[in-house]
Amino acid sequence: MPTLADVGKAAGVSRGTVSNVFNRPELVRPELRQRVEAAARALGFGGPDPKGRLLRHGKFNSIGFMPPGAYAIADVMRSPYGRELVLGVSLACDEAGVTLSLVNGTDNTRIASIREALVDGFILGHSADIGLITSAQRRRLPFVILESDAGPDINSIKIDGRSGAVAAVRHLTGLGHRHFAILSVRRTSGPPIVHMPGQAKRPLLAGFSLDDERLDGFRQGLTEANLSIDDVPIIETTPGDPSAGAMVFDCVPEATAILTMSDWQAITILDEAVRRGIDVPGHVSVIGFDGTAESARTTPPMTTVAQDVIGKGRLAARMILDNAAPRQIVLPVELVVRASTAAPRAKIR
Amino acid sequence: MPTLADVGKAAGVSRGTVSNVFNRPELVRPELRQRVEAAARALGFGGPDPKGRLLRHGKFNSIGFMPPGAYAIADVMRSPYGRELVLGVSLACDEAGVTLSLVNGTDNTRIASIREALVDGFILGHSADIGLITSAQRRRLPFVILESDAGPDINSIKIDGRSGAVAAVRHLTGLGHRHFAILSVRRTSGPPIVHMPGQAKRPLLAGFSLDDERLDGFRQGLTEANLSIDDVPIIETTPGDPSAGAMVFDCVPEATAILTMSDWQAITILDEAVRRGIDVPGHVSVIGFDGTAESARTTPPMTTVAQDVIGKGRLAARMILDNAAPRQIVLPVELVVRASTAAPRAKIR
DNA sequence: ACAAATTCTTGGAGCGCTCCAAAAAATGGG
DNA sequence: CCCATTTTTTGGAGCGCTCCAAGAATTTGT
């Protein structure tokens, strides 16, 4: 690979002049410029190597997006939520002329990935893995953490998940529902976990306050209607688990309303309902979370706790690009009522 | 920002030793290592700066994905096809432990983006913009171009779009359809363009052989049924144009079958049909292209010319990662018949 | 206790570039 | 034609790191 110096030698000029030909051509006499360009062409030199420039300037012009917890970038792309989030981030990146790096990393390589990533800042998916945070802090790069409880000196953005969860339950109890099932998220890999009433519940998972907060919202909503979350079966599946729907219908046939943690999960349930010929919302109501575009196009269109996912991604990118003082932002949610929820079926089934 | 040398000075050792502490700790005496680590901590040194390593090694450990033509990364994320493509690419990247950079660029900055991108190779979306190709070649980095006719010394992957288009038409003519509309893609920004029979057709667009090839497949399929593509209205909309459905129904009400260039477009039509209370496939048949996951979940589930988009993305990434001799790959397509196509409505409407 | 073998540590070289102050060349005015 | 200006060109410095050959320190064997 020829370098600036090689081209300079070939054209009988200095390194600096060749650099000027490529970066500030107006500074160099036309005749000389052409000679240099000819030499460059002859050597197959395709312009200054970005590596050098990078080292000089110290800017990558890139922000990194790191998926949460145990997920790979591929999982992010599979999830409606993840896609909209990346879309939002990419929107801000497009505007700023900055590259978006999807930084992957398995549990054990993730910290190294943060240490090595060629980016000027990070967006960390929803897991306040303390290791990740300290790793990001060490790099002294701006970063934002999503959907996690982070300290006051850390950029963070989250939605008001608790209120959303409360609103979801209120909507359903308002319709008359008394028999619920909750489809929650398993944050480690493995098969679904079923918590039936009476059994001990999953301990709070450090770092995934997101789930705990929503669960707590469900609890509160149920309490308001004189119901107890302890009587509600909770099923945990990994986010993309296609068997989630089957698990719910098999384990909690008596439920007339199913609360979920994401549109993705709710879609799984809707798909399974179609497969089994179960009528939604006639036989069972289903409520999603996130309000992604997909939720509007399911059959039937889904009732969901909507947030502005794209806006969130965009905001996260902007926070990094602006690199201002750390802020903790809580975004509102809104219950969007569509056709996947209705009054419960008559008791006689 | 402290450097290796700073830490070295603080700990009373050389630059090289500090580097060893971080990269090959087993080489340095435990006692000394601890002293260095303490000094690093005291200085707030978070490990060797990746910039330096990069310069030394010359590898970015990243491959770049550049969207085609006039599209930004955000557009890619919006399109079902684009998402699956990126998903496929990210799958291969995840496996290889490589970062995926979504390189954006408007028409005029795109060439510069290629020149500057901090990547070891490129995947270029479906537009054989000659400038892009030469720009990529100049960098002497491996690259793959998608869905374009490229020379034999260039990596390329495309599907057999012509066969797919022929199969789509055969399916519909086999059902008895004689009145078609084609929803094609406008590759420049702007409002839809309507080509009614008798008018001059759009000239072939250099670089978007993808469209031309499919159009030619439609032509061939129609010819086989003694129909002429010249009698078929062709509407061109930008890929994400939500008005596409309305345009088709408004401009070609007599059509009993609508051929499209993508699932995304077909979804637009299906959405508009719902809005207008038009029965699909009772009143009109709609056929998509790409066979994305979304196509299976529309109402009704969509008949579409399916390709393995994820596999294609994965393959593209692998070609770059492997950096073998250039290959031109043509992937098969398969008509997936679902419920959006049926025999045409009776003449009397 | 001494030479030989082994383990650690060092600092120069070099990755490719851009910046910049200074030198060189060209231009202009009288 | 000479000197003051202006325009071009130059090459050293430095970005932060890793590699590596060579030197220093330590351990081992007899």
JSON list of N, CA and C (backbone and C1' of nucleotides) in Angstrom, two decimals, chain B residues 13-15 17 28-29 32 55-56, chain C residues 8-16:
[
{"chain": "B", "resi": 13, "resn": "VAL", "atom": "N", "xyz": [8.58, 2.73, 35.32]},
{"chain": "B", "resi": 13, "resn": "VAL", "atom": "CA", "xyz": [8.94, 1.67, 34.36]},
{"chain": "B", "resi": 13, "resn": "VAL", "atom": "C", "xyz": [8.80, 2.23, 32.94]},
{"chain": "B", "resi": 14, "resn": "SER", "atom": "N", "xyz": [9.11, 1.41, 32.01]},
{"chain": "B", "resi": 14, "resn": "SER", "atom": "CA", "xyz": [9.05, 1.89, 30.63]},
{"chain": "B", "resi": 14, "resn": "SER", "atom": "C", "xyz": [7.66, 1.69, 30.05]},
{"chain": "B", "resi": 15, "resn": "ARG", "atom": "N", "xyz": [7.42, 2.46, 29.04]},
{"chain": "B", "resi": 15, "resn": "ARG", "atom": "CA", "xyz": [6.24, 2.35, 28.18]},
{"chain": "B", "resi": 15, "resn": "ARG", "atom": "C", "xyz": [5.92, 0.88, 27.86]},
{"chain": "B", "resi": 17, "resn": "THR", "atom": "N", "xyz": [6.71, -1.86, 29.29]},
{"chain": "B", "resi": 17, "resn": "THR", "atom": "CA", "xyz": [6.26, -2.67, 30.40]},
{"chain": "B", "resi": 17, "resn": "THR", "atom": "C", "xyz": [4.79, -2.41, 30.70]},
{"chain": "B", "resi": 28, "resn": "VAL", "atom": "N", "xyz": [4.89, -10.02, 33.02]},
{"chain": "B", "resi": 28, "resn": "VAL", "atom": "CA", "xyz": [5.54, -9.12, 33.96]},
{"chain": "B", "resi": 28, "resn": "VAL", "atom": "C", "xyz": [5.37, -9.56, 35.41]},
{"chain": "B", "resi": 29, "resn": "ARG", "atom": "N", "xyz": [6.44, -9.42, 36.12]},
{"chain": "B", "resi": 29, "resn": "ARG", "atom": "CA", "xyz": [6.53, -9.85, 37.51]},
{"chain": "B", "resi": 29, "resn": "ARG", "atom": "C", "xyz": [5.34, -9.28, 38.31]},
{"chain": "B", "resi": 32, "resn": "LEU", "atom": "N", "xyz": [5.68, -5.97, 40.18]},
{"chain": "B", "resi": 32, "resn": "LEU", "atom": "CA", "xyz": [5.79, -4.82, 39.30]},
{"chain": "B", "resi": 32, "resn": "LEU", "atom": "C", "xyz": [4.44, -4.51, 38.66]},
{"chain": "B", "resi": 55, "resn": "LEU", "atom": "N", "xyz": [-3.41, 1.90, 14.76]},
{"chain": "B", "resi": 55, "resn": "LEU", "atom": "CA", "xyz": [-2.39, 2.37, 13.83]},
{"chain": "B", "resi": 55, "resn": "LEU", "atom": "C", "xyz": [-1.34, 1.30, 13.64]},
{"chain": "B", "resi": 56, "resn": "ARG", "atom": "N", "xyz": [-0.98, 0.70, 14.75]},
{"chain": "B", "resi": 56, "resn": "ARG", "atom": "CA", "xyz": [0.06, -0.32, 14.70]},
{"chain": "B", "resi": 56, "resn": "ARG", "atom": "C", "xyz": [-0.39, -1.52, 13.88]},
{"chain": "C", "resi": 8, "resn": "DC", "atom": "P", "xyz": [9.14, -13.97, 34.67]},
{"chain": "C", "resi": 8, "resn": "DC", "atom": "O5'", "xyz": [9.58, -12.46, 34.84]},
{"chain": "C", "resi": 8, "resn": "DC", "atom": "C5'", "xyz": [10.69, -12.05, 34.13]},
{"chain": "C", "resi": 8, "resn": "DC", "atom": "C4'", "xyz": [11.12, -10.68, 34.59]},
{"chain": "C", "resi": 8, "resn": "DC", "atom": "C3'", "xyz": [10.14, -9.57, 34.23]},
{"chain": "C", "resi": 8, "resn": "DC", "atom": "O3'", "xyz": [10.32, -8.49, 35.15]},
{"chain": "C", "resi": 8, "resn": "DC", "atom": "C1'", "xyz": [12.08, -9.49, 32.84]},
{"chain": "C", "resi": 9, "resn": "DT", "atom": "P", "xyz": [9.46, -7.15, 34.99]},
{"chain": "C", "resi": 9, "resn": "DT", "atom": "O5'", "xyz": [10.42, -6.31, 34.04]},
{"chain": "C", "resi": 9, "resn": "DT", "atom": "C5'", "xyz": [11.64, -5.80, 34.56]},
{"chain": "C", "resi": 9, "resn": "DT", "atom": "C4'", "xyz": [12.31, -4.94, 33.50]},
{"chain": "C", "resi": 9, "resn": "DT", "atom": "C3'", "xyz": [11.45, -3.79, 32.97]},
{"chain": "C", "resi": 9, "resn": "DT", "atom": "O3'", "xyz": [12.16, -2.60, 33.28]},
{"chain": "C", "resi": 9, "resn": "DT", "atom": "C1'", "xyz": [12.48, -5.00, 31.19]},
{"chain": "C", "resi": 10, "resn": "DT", "atom": "P", "xyz": [11.61, -1.22, 32.79]},
{"chain": "C", "resi": 10, "resn": "DT", "atom": "O5'", "xyz": [12.44, -1.05, 31.46]},
{"chain": "C", "resi": 10, "resn": "DT", "atom": "C5'", "xyz": [13.86, -0.97, 31.52]},
{"chain": "C", "resi": 10, "resn": "DT", "atom": "C4'", "xyz": [14.41, -0.82, 30.12]},
{"chain": "C", "resi": 10, "resn": "DT", "atom": "C3'", "xyz": [13.88, 0.38, 29.35]},
{"chain": "C", "resi": 10, "resn": "DT", "atom": "O3'", "xyz": [14.96, 1.24, 29.07]},
{"chain": "C", "resi": 10, "resn": "DT", "atom": "C1'", "xyz": [13.82, -1.58, 28.01]},
{"chain": "C", "resi": 11, "resn": "DG", "atom": "P", "xyz": [14.70, 2.80, 29.14]},
{"chain": "C", "resi": 11, "resn": "DG", "atom": "O5'", "xyz": [14.75, 3.10, 27.59]},
{"chain": "C", "resi": 11, "resn": "DG", "atom": "C5'", "xyz": [15.92, 2.73, 26.85]},
{"chain": "C", "resi": 11, "resn": "DG", "atom": "C4'", "xyz": [15.55, 2.59, 25.39]},
{"chain": "C", "resi": 11, "resn": "DG", "atom": "C3'", "xyz": [14.78, 3.78, 24.81]},
{"chain": "C", "resi": 11, "resn": "DG", "atom": "O3'", "xyz": [15.23, 3.94, 23.48]},
{"chain": "C", "resi": 11, "resn": "DG", "atom": "C1'", "xyz": [13.58, 1.84, 24.42]},
{"chain": "C", "resi": 12, "resn": "DG", "atom": "P", "xyz": [15.54, 5.30, 22.89]},
{"chain": "C", "resi": 12, "resn": "DG", "atom": "O5'", "xyz": [15.87, 4.87, 21.37]},
{"chain": "C", "resi": 12, "resn": "DG", "atom": "C5'", "xyz": [16.78, 3.78, 21.14]},
{"chain": "C", "resi": 12, "resn": "DG", "atom": "C4'", "xyz": [16.37, 3.04, 19.87]},
{"chain": "C", "resi": 12, "resn": "DG", "atom": "C3'", "xyz": [15.88, 3.95, 18.74]},
{"chain": "C", "resi": 12, "resn": "DG", "atom": "O3'", "xyz": [16.33, 3.39, 17.51]},
{"chain": "C", "resi": 12, "resn": "DG", "atom": "C1'", "xyz": [14.16, 2.43, 19.34]},
{"chain": "C", "resi": 13, "resn": "DA", "atom": "P", "xyz": [16.11, 4.18, 16.16]},
{"chain": "C", "resi": 13, "resn": "DA", "atom": "O5'", "xyz": [14.92, 3.35, 15.48]},
{"chain": "C", "resi": 13, "resn": "DA", "atom": "C5'", "xyz": [15.03, 1.94, 15.38]},
{"chain": "C", "resi": 13, "resn": "DA", "atom": "C4'", "xyz": [13.79, 1.40, 14.69]},
{"chain": "C", "resi": 13, "resn": "DA", "atom": "C3'", "xyz": [13.24, 2.30, 13.58]},
{"chain": "C", "resi": 13, "resn": "DA", "atom": "O3'", "xyz": [12.88, 1.46, 12.49]},
{"chain": "C", "resi": 13, "resn": "DA", "atom": "C1'", "xyz": [11.55, 1.92, 15.19]},
{"chain": "C", "resi": 14, "resn": "DG", "atom": "P", "xyz": [12.55, 2.09, 11.08]},
{"chain": "C", "resi": 14, "resn": "DG", "atom": "O5'", "xyz": [10.97, 1.98, 11.05]},
{"chain": "C", "resi": 14, "resn": "DG", "atom": "C5'", "xyz": [10.34, 0.76, 11.43]},
{"chain": "C", "resi": 14, "resn": "DG", "atom": "C4'", "xyz": [8.88, 1.02, 11.60]},
{"chain": "C", "resi": 14, "resn": "DG", "atom": "C3'", "xyz": [8.31, 2.07, 10.62]},
{"chain": "C", "resi": 14, "resn": "DG", "atom": "O3'", "xyz": [7.15, 1.55, 10.05]},
{"chain": "C", "resi": 14, "resn": "DG", "atom": "C1'", "xyz": [7.67, 2.56, 12.81]},
{"chain": "C", "resi": 15, "resn": "DC", "atom": "P", "xyz": [6.69, 2.04, 8.62]},
{"chain": "C", "resi": 15, "resn": "DC", "atom": "O5'", "xyz": [5.12, 1.95, 8.77]},
{"chain": "C", "resi": 15, "resn": "DC", "atom": "C5'", "xyz": [4.48, 0.77, 9.27]},
{"chain": "C", "resi": 15, "resn": "DC", "atom": "C4'", "xyz": [3.23, 1.19, 9.96]},
{"chain": "C", "resi": 15, "resn": "DC", "atom": "C3'", "xyz": [2.55, 2.39, 9.31]},
{"chain": "C", "resi": 15, "resn": "DC", "atom": "O3'", "xyz": [1.63, 1.92, 8.34]},
{"chain": "C", "resi": 15, "resn": "DC", "atom": "C1'", "xyz": [2.56, 2.55, 11.72]},
{"chain": "C", "resi": 16, "resn": "DG", "atom": "P", "xyz": [1.81, 2.31, 6.81]},
{"chain": "C", "resi": 16, "resn": "DG", "atom": "O5'", "xyz": [1.13, 3.72, 6.71]},
{"chain": "C", "resi": 16, "resn": "DG", "atom": "C5'", "xyz": [-0.25, 3.85, 6.97]},
{"chain": "C", "resi": 16, "resn": "DG", "atom": "C4'", "xyz": [-0.58, 5.32, 7.09]},
{"chain": "C", "resi": 16, "resn": "DG", "atom": "C3'", "xyz": [-0.04, 6.19, 5.96]},
{"chain": "C", "resi": 16, "resn": "DG", "atom": "O3'", "xyz": [-1.15, 6.80, 5.33]},
{"chain": "C", "resi": 16, "resn": "DG", "atom": "C1'", "xyz": [0.45, 7.14, 8.07]}
]
